[in-house]
Coordinates of C-alpha atoms in Angstrom, one line a residue:
M1 CA -0.1 -0.1 0.0
K2 CA 1.1 3.5 -0.8
H3 CA -0.1 6.7 0.6
L4 CA -0.5 9.8 -2.0
F5 CA 1.3 12.0 0.4
D6 CA 4.4 9.6 0.5
F7 CA 5.1 10.9 -3.0
S8 CA 6.1 7.5 -4.0
D9 CA 4.6 7.7 -7.5
F10 CA 4.2 11.3 -8.3
N11 CA 3.9 14.4 -6.3
V12 CA 0.3 15.4 -5.6
Y13 CA 1.3 19.1 -5.8
D14 CA 3.0 18.5 -9.3
S15 CA 2.1 21.6 -11.3
E16 CA 2.4 19.5 -14.6
C17 CA 0.0 16.7 -13.7
T18 CA -3.3 17.2 -11.9
N19 CA -4.1 14.4 -9.7
L20 CA -7.9 13.9 -9.4
S21 CA -7.6 11.0 -6.9
V22 CA -6.8 13.1 -3.6
G23 CA -9.5 12.7 -1.1
A24 CA -8.6 15.7 1.2
P25 CA -9.0 19.5 1.4
G26 CA -6.7 21.3 -0.9
P27 CA -3.8 23.6 0.1
D28 CA -5.8 26.8 -0.8
L29 CA -8.3 25.7 2.0
L30 CA -6.0 24.3 4.6
T31 CA -3.8 27.5 4.7
Q32 CA -6.8 29.1 6.4
C33 CA -6.5 26.7 9.3
C34 CA -3.4 28.6 10.4
E35 CA -5.4 31.5 11.9
I36 CA -8.2 29.5 13.5
F37 CA -5.7 27.1 15.2
K38 CA -3.6 29.8 16.5
K39 CA -6.6 31.3 18.2
A40 CA -7.9 28.0 19.5
T41 CA -4.4 27.1 20.9
E42 CA -4.3 30.4 22.7
H43 CA -7.6 29.9 24.1
R44 CA -6.9 26.4 25.3
M45 CA -3.5 27.3 26.8
N46 CA -5.0 30.1 28.8
Y47 CA -7.8 27.7 30.1
E48 CA -5.2 25.2 31.0
K49 CA -3.2 27.5 33.1
E50 CA -6.4 28.6 34.9
N51 CA -8.0 25.3 35.4
N52 CA -5.1 22.6 35.3
S53 CA -7.4 20.4 33.0
F54 CA -4.8 17.8 32.4
L55 CA -4.4 18.6 28.7
F56 CA -0.9 17.3 28.7
Q57 CA -1.8 14.2 30.8
Y58 CA -3.0 10.7 29.4
G59 CA -6.6 11.8 29.5
P60 CA -9.8 9.9 30.3
T61 CA -10.5 6.7 28.3
L62 CA -13.3 8.0 26.1
G63 CA -12.0 11.4 25.6
I64 CA -12.2 14.7 27.8
N65 CA -15.7 15.6 28.9
D66 CA -15.5 19.1 27.4
F67 CA -14.7 17.7 23.9
R68 CA -17.4 15.2 24.0
E69 CA -19.9 17.9 25.3
E70 CA -18.9 20.3 22.6
L71 CA -18.9 17.7 19.9
S72 CA -22.3 16.5 20.9
A73 CA -23.8 20.0 20.6
F74 CA -21.9 20.8 17.2
L75 CA -23.2 17.6 15.6
S76 CA -26.7 17.7 17.0
K77 CA -27.0 21.0 15.4
E78 CA -25.4 20.1 12.1
Y79 CA -27.3 16.9 11.8
G80 CA -30.5 18.3 12.9
S81 CA -30.9 15.4 15.4
E82 CA -29.6 14.7 18.9
V83 CA -26.2 13.4 19.3
R84 CA -25.7 12.4 23.0
K85 CA -22.4 13.0 24.7
N86 CA -22.6 9.6 26.4
N87 CA -22.6 7.9 23.1
L88 CA -19.3 9.5 21.9
V89 CA -15.7 8.0 21.9
L90 CA -12.7 9.9 20.8
T91 CA -10.6 8.4 18.0
S92 CA -7.6 9.7 16.1
G93 CA -9.7 9.5 12.9
A94 CA -12.2 7.1 11.1
T95 CA -9.4 4.7 10.1
N96 CA -8.5 4.3 13.8
G97 CA -12.1 4.0 14.7
L98 CA -12.4 1.1 12.0
H99 CA -9.3 -0.7 13.5
H100 CA -11.0 -0.5 17.0
I101 CA -14.2 -2.1 15.7
L102 CA -12.5 -4.8 14.0
T103 CA -10.2 -5.8 16.9
S104 CA -12.6 -5.2 19.8
L105 CA -16.1 -6.3 18.4
L106 CA -15.8 -8.7 15.7
D107 CA -14.9 -12.4 15.9
M108 CA -11.5 -13.0 14.5
N109 CA -13.1 -15.5 12.0
G110 CA -15.9 -13.2 11.4
V111 CA -17.6 -12.2 8.0
I112 CA -17.2 -8.7 6.7
F113 CA -19.9 -7.6 4.2
V114 CA -18.9 -4.9 1.9
D115 CA -20.4 -3.0 -1.0
E116 CA -19.0 -4.3 -4.4
V117 CA -17.3 -1.0 -4.8
T118 CA -16.2 0.7 -1.5
Y119 CA -13.5 2.8 0.1
M120 CA -10.2 1.3 -1.3
I121 CA -8.1 1.6 2.0
A122 CA -10.9 0.1 4.2
L123 CA -11.0 -2.8 1.8
E124 CA -7.1 -3.2 2.0
A125 CA -7.3 -3.1 5.9
F126 CA -10.0 -5.9 5.9
Q127 CA -7.7 -8.1 3.8
T128 CA -5.1 -7.8 6.5
F129 CA -7.3 -9.9 8.9
S130 CA -6.5 -13.2 7.3
G131 CA -9.1 -15.1 9.3
M132 CA -12.1 -13.0 8.2
K133 CA -14.1 -13.7 5.1
I134 CA -15.0 -10.7 2.8
I135 CA -18.3 -11.0 1.1
P136 CA -19.0 -8.3 -1.6
L137 CA -22.7 -7.0 -2.2
P138 CA -24.5 -5.7 -5.2
F139 CA -24.8 -2.0 -5.2
Q140 CA -27.6 0.1 -6.9
D141 CA -28.3 3.7 -7.5
D142 CA -30.1 4.0 -4.2
G143 CA -27.3 2.0 -2.2
V144 CA -26.7 -1.7 -1.3
D145 CA -29.0 -4.4 -2.6
V146 CA -30.7 -5.4 0.7
V147 CA -32.5 -8.3 -0.6
E148 CA -29.2 -9.9 -1.5
L149 CA -27.6 -8.8 1.7
R150 CA -30.3 -10.6 3.7
K151 CA -29.7 -13.7 1.7
L152 CA -25.9 -13.6 2.3
V153 CA -26.2 -12.7 6.0
K154 CA -28.5 -15.6 6.5
A155 CA -26.2 -18.0 4.7
H156 CA -23.1 -17.1 6.6
K157 CA -24.5 -16.6 10.2
F158 CA -22.6 -18.6 13.0
S159 CA -22.2 -18.0 16.8
P160 CA -19.4 -15.7 17.7
H161 CA -16.6 -16.4 20.3
P162 CA -18.0 -15.6 23.7
G163 CA -15.5 -12.8 24.0
K164 CA -16.9 -10.9 20.9
L165 CA -20.2 -9.1 20.4
F166 CA -20.7 -9.8 16.7
W167 CA -20.1 -12.6 14.3
G168 CA -20.7 -10.4 11.2
F169 CA -20.2 -6.9 10.2
Y170 CA -21.3 -4.7 7.2
Y171 CA -19.0 -1.8 6.4
A172 CA -21.3 1.0 5.0
I173 CA -20.8 4.4 3.5
P174 CA -24.4 5.4 3.7
T175 CA -24.0 9.2 2.9
F176 CA -22.3 10.5 -0.2
H177 CA -20.6 6.9 -0.8
N178 CA -17.1 6.6 -1.6
P179 CA -16.6 6.0 -4.5
T180 CA -20.1 6.4 -6.1
G181 CA -21.3 9.6 -4.4
V182 CA -24.7 7.8 -3.8
T183 CA -26.7 8.4 -0.5
L184 CA -28.6 5.4 0.9
S185 CA -32.4 5.7 0.4
V186 CA -34.6 5.9 3.6
K187 CA -36.3 2.6 2.7
K188 CA -33.0 0.8 2.6
C189 CA -31.8 2.5 5.8
K190 CA -35.0 1.1 7.6
E191 CA -34.4 -2.4 6.1
L192 CA -30.8 -2.5 7.1
I193 CA -31.8 -2.0 10.7
K194 CA -34.2 -4.8 10.4
I195 CA -31.6 -7.2 9.0
A196 CA -29.0 -6.1 11.7
R197 CA -31.4 -6.9 14.4
E198 CA -32.7 -10.1 13.1
F199 CA -29.2 -11.6 12.5
D200 CA -27.4 -9.7 15.2
I201 CA -24.8 -8.2 12.9
L202 CA -22.9 -4.7 13.3
I203 CA -23.2 -1.9 10.8
S204 CA -20.3 0.4 10.9
C205 CA -21.0 3.6 9.0
D206 CA -18.2 5.7 7.6
D207 CA -19.8 9.0 8.1
V208 CA -17.1 11.2 7.3
Y209 CA -18.8 13.3 4.4
N210 CA -22.3 13.7 6.1
L211 CA -22.0 17.4 6.8
L212 CA -20.7 18.2 3.2
H213 CA -24.2 18.6 1.8
Y214 CA -24.8 20.8 -1.2
S215 CA -28.6 21.4 -0.8
S216 CA -30.8 23.4 1.4
E217 CA -32.4 20.3 2.8
G218 CA -29.6 19.9 5.3
S219 CA -27.6 16.8 6.2
P220 CA -29.2 13.4 5.3
K221 CA -30.4 11.4 8.3
R222 CA -27.4 9.2 9.4
L223 CA -28.1 5.4 9.7
F224 CA -27.3 5.5 13.4
S225 CA -30.6 7.6 14.1
Y226 CA -32.8 4.8 12.6
D227 CA -31.6 2.4 15.2
N228 CA -33.9 3.8 17.7
P229 CA -33.6 3.0 21.4
S230 CA -37.3 3.6 22.0
D231 CA -38.0 0.3 19.7
G232 CA -38.9 -2.7 21.7
D233 CA -36.2 -5.0 20.0
Y234 CA -33.3 -2.3 20.4
K235 CA -29.9 -3.6 21.6
G236 CA -27.8 -1.3 19.6
H237 CA -26.3 -2.5 16.2
V238 CA -25.0 0.6 14.5
I239 CA -21.8 2.7 14.9
S240 CA -21.3 6.1 13.2
N241 CA -17.7 6.5 12.6
G242 CA -16.9 10.2 12.0
S243 CA -13.8 12.4 11.4
F244 CA -12.6 15.9 11.3
S245 CA -10.2 15.0 8.4
K246 CA -12.7 16.0 5.6
I247 CA -14.4 19.0 7.4
L248 CA -11.4 20.6 9.5
S249 CA -8.0 19.2 8.8
P250 CA -6.6 15.7 8.2
G251 CA -3.4 16.5 10.0
I252 CA -5.0 16.8 13.4
R253 CA -5.9 13.1 13.5
I254 CA -9.1 13.6 15.4
G255 CA -12.4 11.6 15.1
W256 CA -15.2 10.0 17.0
M257 CA -17.4 7.0 17.1
E258 CA -21.1 7.4 18.0
C259 CA -22.0 4.1 19.5
P260 CA -24.9 2.3 21.6
K261 CA -24.2 1.9 25.3
R262 CA -23.1 -1.9 25.1
I263 CA -20.7 -1.0 22.3
L264 CA -19.3 2.0 24.1
E265 CA -18.6 -0.2 27.3
V266 CA -16.5 -2.6 25.2
F267 CA -14.3 0.4 23.9
R268 CA -14.1 1.8 27.4
L269 CA -12.6 -1.4 28.7
S270 CA -10.4 -2.1 25.6
A271 CA -6.7 -2.5 26.4
I272 CA -5.8 -0.7 23.3
I273 CA -7.4 2.4 24.6
T274 CA -7.0 2.1 28.4
S275 CA -3.2 1.4 28.0
G276 CA -2.7 5.1 27.0
G277 CA -6.0 6.8 28.1
S278 CA -7.5 9.2 25.8
I279 CA -6.4 9.0 22.2
N280 CA -4.8 12.3 21.0
N281 CA -5.7 14.0 24.4
Y282 CA -3.8 17.4 23.6
T283 CA -5.2 18.0 20.0
S284 CA -8.8 17.2 21.2
G285 CA -8.4 20.0 23.6
I286 CA -7.5 22.4 20.8
V287 CA -10.5 21.1 18.9
T288 CA -12.7 21.7 21.9
S289 CA -11.7 25.3 21.7
L290 CA -12.4 25.4 18.0
L291 CA -15.9 24.2 18.7
Q292 CA -16.4 26.5 21.7
L293 CA -15.3 29.6 19.5
G294 CA -17.3 28.7 16.4
L295 CA -14.2 28.4 14.5
A296 CA -14.8 24.7 13.4
K297 CA -18.2 25.7 12.1
K298 CA -16.6 28.5 10.2
Q299 CA -14.1 26.3 8.5
L300 CA -16.9 23.8 7.7
D301 CA -18.8 26.5 5.9
I302 CA -15.9 27.6 4.0
Y303 CA -15.2 24.0 2.8
S304 CA -18.8 23.3 2.0
A305 CA -19.1 26.4 -0.2
A306 CA -15.8 25.6 -2.1
Y307 CA -16.6 21.9 -2.5
Q308 CA -20.1 22.7 -3.9
E309 CA -18.7 25.2 -6.4
R310 CA -16.0 22.6 -7.5
M311 CA -18.6 19.7 -7.6
E312 CA -21.1 21.7 -9.8
A313 CA -18.2 23.0 -12.0
V314 CA -17.0 19.4 -12.6
C315 CA -20.5 17.8 -13.2
A316 CA -21.4 20.6 -15.7
I317 CA -18.3 20.0 -17.7
L318 CA -18.7 16.3 -17.7
K319 CA -22.3 16.6 -18.8
E320 CA -21.3 19.0 -21.5
N321 CA -18.3 17.1 -22.9
L322 CA -19.0 13.5 -22.5
P323 CA -21.4 11.4 -24.6
P324 CA -24.6 9.9 -23.2
E325 CA -23.1 6.5 -23.0
V326 CA -20.8 7.5 -20.1
K327 CA -23.0 7.7 -17.1
F328 CA -22.7 9.4 -13.8
I329 CA -25.1 10.5 -11.1
P330 CA -24.4 14.2 -9.9
P331 CA -23.9 13.8 -6.0
S332 CA -25.8 16.1 -3.7
G333 CA -22.7 16.2 -1.4
G334 CA -19.4 14.8 -0.6
Y335 CA -16.3 14.4 -2.6
F336 CA -16.6 12.2 -5.5
V337 CA -18.1 11.6 -9.0
W338 CA -18.2 8.1 -10.2
L339 CA -18.0 7.6 -14.1
T340 CA -19.3 4.4 -15.6
F341 CA -18.2 4.0 -19.3
P342 CA -19.7 1.2 -21.7
A343 CA -19.1 -2.3 -20.4
S344 CA -16.1 -3.2 -22.8
F345 CA -14.3 0.1 -22.0
D346 CA -10.9 -0.3 -20.2
A347 CA -10.9 2.6 -17.7
V348 CA -7.4 1.2 -16.1
A349 CA -5.8 1.7 -19.6
F350 CA -7.5 5.0 -20.1
N351 CA -6.3 6.2 -16.8
Q352 CA -2.8 5.6 -17.9
F353 CA -3.4 7.3 -21.2
C354 CA -4.8 10.3 -19.4
L355 CA -1.6 10.5 -17.4
E356 CA 0.9 10.1 -20.3
Q357 CA -1.0 12.1 -22.9
H358 CA -2.9 14.8 -21.0
K359 CA -1.1 15.1 -17.6
V360 CA -4.4 14.1 -15.5
I361 CA -5.1 11.0 -13.4
A362 CA -7.9 9.7 -11.3
I363 CA -8.5 6.1 -9.9
A364 CA -9.9 3.2 -11.8
G365 CA -12.8 1.1 -10.7
P366 CA -10.8 -2.2 -9.7
R367 CA -9.1 -0.4 -6.9
F368 CA -12.5 -0.2 -5.1
S369 CA -13.5 -3.7 -5.7
A370 CA -12.8 -6.8 -3.6
L371 CA -13.1 -8.8 -6.9
K372 CA -11.2 -6.4 -8.9
G373 CA -14.2 -5.7 -11.1
H374 CA -15.7 -2.4 -12.3
R375 CA -12.8 -2.0 -14.8
N376 CA -15.0 0.3 -16.8
C377 CA -15.4 3.0 -14.0
L378 CA -13.3 5.9 -12.9
R379 CA -13.5 8.0 -9.7
I380 CA -12.9 11.7 -9.6
C381 CA -12.2 13.6 -6.5
V382 CA -13.4 17.3 -6.9
V383 CA -12.0 19.0 -3.7
F384 CA -8.4 19.2 -3.7
H385 CA -7.9 21.6 -6.5
D386 CA -9.4 25.1 -7.0
V387 CA -12.2 25.5 -9.5
A388 CA -9.9 26.8 -12.3
T389 CA -7.4 23.8 -11.9
M390 CA -10.3 21.3 -11.5
S391 CA -12.2 22.6 -14.5
N392 CA -9.0 22.4 -16.8
A393 CA -8.2 19.0 -15.7
V394 CA -11.6 17.6 -16.3
R395 CA -11.7 19.2 -19.8
R396 CA -8.5 17.4 -20.5
L397 CA -9.9 14.1 -19.1
C398 CA -12.9 14.4 -21.5
Q399 CA -10.6 15.4 -24.5
A400 CA -8.6 12.2 -23.6
Y401 CA -11.9 10.1 -23.7
R402 CA -12.6 11.3 -27.2
E403 CA -9.1 10.4 -28.4
F404 CA -8.9 7.0 -26.5
S405 CA -12.3 5.8 -27.7
R406 CA -11.8 6.4 -31.4

């Protein structure tokens, strides 16, 4: 595995080649973090001097109380539904949260159900757990095929080890899916909860794009909120795994998991967490001040406006310059546009052609597939570059398609 910012293949900041694969805020946006982090750090240092709040100590297991309180208020307002402080666990990002889930909750011989195309790094992480079985699921325009999921869950069910809560695990990206940009329909959200309860599987939601909605309707309802504690058969089967990486800064390594009580207790007692106490305790204190001062919200608004402008520009260019046989669904939020070319088209070879002939590159479909399928698909990330750079690059990609498909 290689990380884009290792510069192992080519520099993501290369002015000669535009990389449309980078799933992170761009440099023009991140420079605006300097001032708000300076203010937040000063605010937190003054608070520490006056209150001796143990900012530089190990910290409580689930995260400092102030952080979880401020985060619950922030998320409740942004989601438009209640997020309770007592359901929150501090992490150092969604990938760290996913690792906790796999090691603490799931049987080491468990079954992992994944969409047939999904976040490639999560897929690679699953494959490192050699005892676990990965089952791909058909994916439709409104999300996972729940009929097929039910069949497969029923077929693979077994009794987990007594020390683990779950035998099976569905890894979901319900809102602004990576790589397709699709948001799970309400009907399918409700059906997923039924399946999880009936077969006692865990659903882990990668909820890192939820607040990046580009319509006046607000953030889509997260899957976690469909697993209602007031229901008679409620035990808690969903985790909302969130991160500040997409909405504030990847470099701060701060995220959270919103968990039902029985799962939160497993994390609280986990040796991985209790060994060192609160994960990233110091930075969570700085983020607490960012939340208290309204600076995190300010940065989120800057990102949302910029991302929306870039998404709309990209979709307009694609619609104008690609023929009808190239399909894509304009997302209503998030980071990605998923292009589906005719079935016989080789997007892997096309991607290489784009790099060599037009100095633009994205990610071809097989990278997102457990079965290395979807060779006729390509993912474009719209957020890293400014509008002018993005627009120029996407026009070059469209020109490359005309040349390549002759």
